[in-house]
Coordinates of C-alpha atoms and ligand atoms in Angstrom, one line a residue:
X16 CA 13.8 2.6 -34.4
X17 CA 13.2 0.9 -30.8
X18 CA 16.0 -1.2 -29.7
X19 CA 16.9 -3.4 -26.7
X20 CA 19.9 -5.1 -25.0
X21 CA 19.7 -8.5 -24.0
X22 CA 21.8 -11.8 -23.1
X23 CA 22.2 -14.5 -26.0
X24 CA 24.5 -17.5 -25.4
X25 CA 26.1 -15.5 -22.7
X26 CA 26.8 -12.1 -24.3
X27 CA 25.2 -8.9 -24.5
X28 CA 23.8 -8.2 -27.7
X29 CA 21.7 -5.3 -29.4
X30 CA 17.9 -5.8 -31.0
X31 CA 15.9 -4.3 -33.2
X32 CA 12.4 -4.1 -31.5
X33 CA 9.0 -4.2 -33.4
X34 CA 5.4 -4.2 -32.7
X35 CA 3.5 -7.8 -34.2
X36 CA -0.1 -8.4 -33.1
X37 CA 0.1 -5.8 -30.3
X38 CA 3.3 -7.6 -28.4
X39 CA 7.2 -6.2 -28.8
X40 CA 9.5 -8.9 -30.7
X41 CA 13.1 -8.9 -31.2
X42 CA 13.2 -8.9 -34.7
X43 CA 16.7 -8.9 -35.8
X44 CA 19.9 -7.4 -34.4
X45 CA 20.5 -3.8 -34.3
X46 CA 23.7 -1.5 -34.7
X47 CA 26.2 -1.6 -32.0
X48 CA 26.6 1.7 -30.1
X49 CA 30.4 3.2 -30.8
X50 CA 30.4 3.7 -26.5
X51 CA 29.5 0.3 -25.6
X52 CA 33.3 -1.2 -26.8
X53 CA 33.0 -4.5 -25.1
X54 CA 30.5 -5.3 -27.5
X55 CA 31.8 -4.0 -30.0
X56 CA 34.9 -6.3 -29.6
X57 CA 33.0 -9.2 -29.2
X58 CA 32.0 -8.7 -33.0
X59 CA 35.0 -7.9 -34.0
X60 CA 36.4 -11.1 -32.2
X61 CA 33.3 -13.2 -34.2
X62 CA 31.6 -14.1 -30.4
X63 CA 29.1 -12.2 -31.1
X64 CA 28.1 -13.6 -35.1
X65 CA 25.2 -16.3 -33.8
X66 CA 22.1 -15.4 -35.4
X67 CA 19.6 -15.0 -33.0
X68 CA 15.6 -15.9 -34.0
X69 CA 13.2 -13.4 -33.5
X70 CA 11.5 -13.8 -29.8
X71 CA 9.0 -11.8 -28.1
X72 CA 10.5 -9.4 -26.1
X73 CA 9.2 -10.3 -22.7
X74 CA 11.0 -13.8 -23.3
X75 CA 14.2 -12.1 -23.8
X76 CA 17.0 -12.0 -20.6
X77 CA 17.1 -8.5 -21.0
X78 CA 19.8 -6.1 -20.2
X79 CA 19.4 -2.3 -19.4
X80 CA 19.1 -1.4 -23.1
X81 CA 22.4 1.3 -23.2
X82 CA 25.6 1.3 -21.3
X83 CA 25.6 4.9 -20.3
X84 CA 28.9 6.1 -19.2
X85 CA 27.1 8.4 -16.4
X86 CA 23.7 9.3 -14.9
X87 CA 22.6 12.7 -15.0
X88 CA 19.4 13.4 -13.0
X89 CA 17.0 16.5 -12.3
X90 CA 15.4 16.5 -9.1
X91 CA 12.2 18.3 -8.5
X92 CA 11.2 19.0 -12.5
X93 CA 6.8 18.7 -12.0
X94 CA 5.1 21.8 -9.9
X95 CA 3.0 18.9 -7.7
X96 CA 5.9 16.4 -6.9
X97 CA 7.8 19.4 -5.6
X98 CA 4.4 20.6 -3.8
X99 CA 3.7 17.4 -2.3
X100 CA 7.3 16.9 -0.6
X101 CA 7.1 20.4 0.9
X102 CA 9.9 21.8 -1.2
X103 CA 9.6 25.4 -3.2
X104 CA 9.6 25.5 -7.1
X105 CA 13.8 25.8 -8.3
X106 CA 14.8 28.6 -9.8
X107 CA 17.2 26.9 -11.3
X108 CA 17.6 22.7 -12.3
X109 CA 18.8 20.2 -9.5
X110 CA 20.8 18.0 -10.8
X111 CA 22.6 15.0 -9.3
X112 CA 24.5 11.5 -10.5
X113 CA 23.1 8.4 -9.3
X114 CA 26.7 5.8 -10.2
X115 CA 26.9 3.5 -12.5
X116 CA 26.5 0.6 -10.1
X117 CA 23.3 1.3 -8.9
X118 CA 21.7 0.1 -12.8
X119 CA 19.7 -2.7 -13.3
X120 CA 18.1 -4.4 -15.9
X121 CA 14.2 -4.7 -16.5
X122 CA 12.6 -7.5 -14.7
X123 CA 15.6 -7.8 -12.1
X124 CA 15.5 -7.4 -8.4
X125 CA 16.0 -3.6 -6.3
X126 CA 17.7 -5.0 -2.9
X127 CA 15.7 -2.7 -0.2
X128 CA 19.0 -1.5 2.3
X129 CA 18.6 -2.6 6.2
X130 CA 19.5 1.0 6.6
X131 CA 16.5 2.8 4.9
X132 CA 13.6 2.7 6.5
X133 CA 11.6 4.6 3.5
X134 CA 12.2 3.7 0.2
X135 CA 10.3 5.1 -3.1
X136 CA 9.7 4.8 -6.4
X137 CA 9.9 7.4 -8.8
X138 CA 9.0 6.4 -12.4
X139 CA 10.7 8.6 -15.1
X140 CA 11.7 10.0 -18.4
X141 CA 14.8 9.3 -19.4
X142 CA 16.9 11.1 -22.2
X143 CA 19.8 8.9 -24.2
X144 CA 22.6 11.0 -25.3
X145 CA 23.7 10.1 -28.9
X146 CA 26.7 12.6 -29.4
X147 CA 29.0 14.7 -27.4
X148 CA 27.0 17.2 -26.0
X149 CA 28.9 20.6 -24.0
X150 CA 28.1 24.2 -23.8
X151 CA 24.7 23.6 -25.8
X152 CA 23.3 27.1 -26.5
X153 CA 19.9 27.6 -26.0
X154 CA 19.0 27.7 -29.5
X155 CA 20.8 24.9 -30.2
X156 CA 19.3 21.8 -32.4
X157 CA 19.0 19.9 -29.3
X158 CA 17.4 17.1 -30.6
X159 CA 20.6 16.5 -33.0
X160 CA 22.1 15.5 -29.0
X161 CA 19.5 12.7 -28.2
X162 CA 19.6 9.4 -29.6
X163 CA 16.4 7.6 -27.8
X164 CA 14.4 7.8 -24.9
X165 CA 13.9 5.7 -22.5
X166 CA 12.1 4.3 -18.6
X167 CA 14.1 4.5 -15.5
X168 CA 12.6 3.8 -11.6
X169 CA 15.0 6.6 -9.6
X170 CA 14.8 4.3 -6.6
X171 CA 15.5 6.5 -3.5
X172 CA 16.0 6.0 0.4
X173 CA 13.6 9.0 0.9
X174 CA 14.9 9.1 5.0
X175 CA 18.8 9.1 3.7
X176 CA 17.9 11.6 1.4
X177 CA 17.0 13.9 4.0
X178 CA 19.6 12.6 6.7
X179 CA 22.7 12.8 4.9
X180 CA 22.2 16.3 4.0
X181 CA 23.3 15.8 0.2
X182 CA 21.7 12.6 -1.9
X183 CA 24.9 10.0 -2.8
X184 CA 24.0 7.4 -0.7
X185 CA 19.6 8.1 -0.7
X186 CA 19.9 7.6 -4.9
X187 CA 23.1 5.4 -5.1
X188 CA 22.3 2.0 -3.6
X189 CA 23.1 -0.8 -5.9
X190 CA 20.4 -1.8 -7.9
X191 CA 18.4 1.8 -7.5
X192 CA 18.4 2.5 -11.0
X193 CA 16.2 0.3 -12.9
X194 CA 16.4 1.7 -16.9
X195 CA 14.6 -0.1 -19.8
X196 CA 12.8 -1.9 -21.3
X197 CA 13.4 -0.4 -24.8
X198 CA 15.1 2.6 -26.4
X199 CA 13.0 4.3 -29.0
X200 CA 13.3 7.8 -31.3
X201 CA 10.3 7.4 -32.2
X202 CA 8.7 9.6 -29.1
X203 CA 8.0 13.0 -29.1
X204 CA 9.3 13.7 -25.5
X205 CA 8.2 17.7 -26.3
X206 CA 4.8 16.9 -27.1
X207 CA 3.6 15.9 -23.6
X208 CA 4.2 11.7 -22.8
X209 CA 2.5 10.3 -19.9
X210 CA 4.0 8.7 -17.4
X211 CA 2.5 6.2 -15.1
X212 CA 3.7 3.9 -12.2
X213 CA 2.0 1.0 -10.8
X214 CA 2.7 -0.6 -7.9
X215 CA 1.3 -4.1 -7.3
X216 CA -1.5 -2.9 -10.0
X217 CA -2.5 0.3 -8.5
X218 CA -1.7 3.3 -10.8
X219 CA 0.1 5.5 -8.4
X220 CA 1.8 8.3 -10.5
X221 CA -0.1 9.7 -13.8
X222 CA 1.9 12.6 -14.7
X223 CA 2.8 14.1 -18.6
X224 CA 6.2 15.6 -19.4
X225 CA 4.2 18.5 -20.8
X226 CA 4.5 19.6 -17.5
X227 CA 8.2 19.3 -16.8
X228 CA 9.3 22.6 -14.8
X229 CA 12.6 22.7 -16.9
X230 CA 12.1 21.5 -20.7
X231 CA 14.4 18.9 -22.5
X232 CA 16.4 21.7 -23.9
X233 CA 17.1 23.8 -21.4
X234 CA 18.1 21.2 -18.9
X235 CA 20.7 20.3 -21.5
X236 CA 21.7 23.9 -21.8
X237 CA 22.1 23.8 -18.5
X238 CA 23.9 21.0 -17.3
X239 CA 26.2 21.1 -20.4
X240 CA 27.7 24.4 -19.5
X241 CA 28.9 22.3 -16.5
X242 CA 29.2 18.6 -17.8
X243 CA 29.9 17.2 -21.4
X244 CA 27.7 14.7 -21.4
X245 CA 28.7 11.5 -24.1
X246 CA 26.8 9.1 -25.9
X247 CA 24.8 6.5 -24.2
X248 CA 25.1 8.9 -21.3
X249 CA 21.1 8.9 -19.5
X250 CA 19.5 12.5 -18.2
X251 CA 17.0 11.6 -15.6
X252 CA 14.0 14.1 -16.3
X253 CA 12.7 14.0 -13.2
X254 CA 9.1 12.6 -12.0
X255 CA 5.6 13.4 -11.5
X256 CA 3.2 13.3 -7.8
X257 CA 2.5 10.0 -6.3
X258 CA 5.9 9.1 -4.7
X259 CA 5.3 6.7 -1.6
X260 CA 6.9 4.3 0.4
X261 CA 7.4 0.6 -0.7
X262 CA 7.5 -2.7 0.9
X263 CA 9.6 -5.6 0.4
X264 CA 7.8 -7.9 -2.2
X265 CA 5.6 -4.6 -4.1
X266 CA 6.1 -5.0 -7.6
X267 CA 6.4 -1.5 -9.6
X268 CA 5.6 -0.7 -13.2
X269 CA 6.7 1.9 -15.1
X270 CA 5.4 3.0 -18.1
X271 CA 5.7 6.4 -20.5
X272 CA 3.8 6.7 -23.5
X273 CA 5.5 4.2 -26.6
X274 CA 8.1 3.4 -24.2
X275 CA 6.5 0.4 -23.3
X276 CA 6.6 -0.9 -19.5
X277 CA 10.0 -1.3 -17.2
X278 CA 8.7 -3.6 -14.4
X279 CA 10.6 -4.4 -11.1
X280 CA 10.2 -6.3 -8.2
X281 CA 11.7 -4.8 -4.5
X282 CA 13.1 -7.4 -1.6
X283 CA 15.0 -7.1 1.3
X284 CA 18.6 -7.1 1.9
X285 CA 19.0 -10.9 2.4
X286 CA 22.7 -10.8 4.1
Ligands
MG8 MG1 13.9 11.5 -9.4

């Protein structure tokens, strides 16, 4: 099933996406995730019984399509991403949070920080936990764990990243972590998806997941036997060459194979 999140008469509610003459509609609602409880009592209080008609999707004031809980990210997971910024090839994952504050919805604005004076894009994978996940073994059914994939844009002040030492502050802005459009299970992440960015038009990342350093399951293995990781919870897979700098006004697309397209504009800091 593909899903989304998205404002209707003021509250967050789920759809059910589907494909009609080559465009994504919101057909119908779809089940409320147990994590996402504020929903949840909205139905429970009847706000949340309007019937909504079905709308194309890219009318829709979407939301980011899960309320994840925390965002678990893997640095330097494709050979010519780490090549290109100079690093060497991890023995071992790199993982790192970027907070809950710094997510954004599809179509919404990334404020570009005074106090950057490099800031990328890097379009990714993006893993949806759909039940408690901790000390997965290896030969674990991993994919029992996942309940969707989706986009995310790990927006990053590349000169912070390096300045600081450590990477709170370069991944953590408010706003860096556009995630949507959709949420789908109908992906096979381990057969090799392709992910693209865009900026302004021009494709500037073309990388597959077939060539993720670390697979899907042994990340998990591997950042479980640290971190229970919850449903709704997001695992950042990592991204592919082409990182560069951006400029205020740039408009960045996202998109992974039958994921669809997670677009966002970038502008400065106003105050
Ligand atoms: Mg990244």
């Amino acid at each position: 099933m593909k899903t989304c999140r998205f404002l209707h008469q003021g509250l967050a509610r789920y759809g059910r996406v589907e494909e009609r003459d080559g465009a994504l509609w919101i057909a119908g609602p779809a089940p409320i995730p147990a994590e996402d409880l504020a929903a949840q009592l909205a139905e429970l209080r009847g706000d949340a019984a309007a019937a909504f008609d079905p709308m194309a999707l890219s009318t829709a004031e979407l939301l980011p399509p899960v309320v994840p809980g925390k965002i678990v990210c893997v640095g330097r997971n494709y050979r010519d991403h780490v090549k290109e910024l100079g690093n060497e090839v991890p023995a071992e994952p790199l993982i790192f949070f970027k907070p809950i504050s710094s997510l954004l919805a599809p179509g919404a604005i990334v404020r570009m920080p005074r106090v950057s004076e490099r800031i990328d894009f890097e379009g990714e994978l993006v893993v949806v936990i759909g039940r408690r996940a901790s000390r997965l073994k290896s030969d674990a059914d991993w994919r029992s764990y996942v309940r969707a994939y989706t986009i995310a844009n790990d927006v990053t002040a590349r000169d912070l990243q390096k300045k600081d030492g450590q990477w709170t502050r370069a991944k953590g802005f408010d706003t860096f972590c556009p995630v949507g459009p959709i949420l789908s299970d109908e992906v096979d992440a381990e057969s090799g998806l392709t992910v693209e960015t865009r900026v302004n038009g021009e494709l500037r990342q073309h990388g597959s997941t077939a060539d993720f350093i670390f697979s899907i399951p042994q990340l998990l293995a591997y950042i479980t036997a640290a971190i229970t990781l919850e449903p709704g919870d997001l695992l950042l897979t990592g991204t592919p060459a082409g990182v560069a700098p951006l400029a205020p006004g740039d408009h960045v697309e996202v998109s992974v194979t039958g994921l669809g397209t997670l677009a966002n504009s970038f502008a400065s800091e106003t105050d």
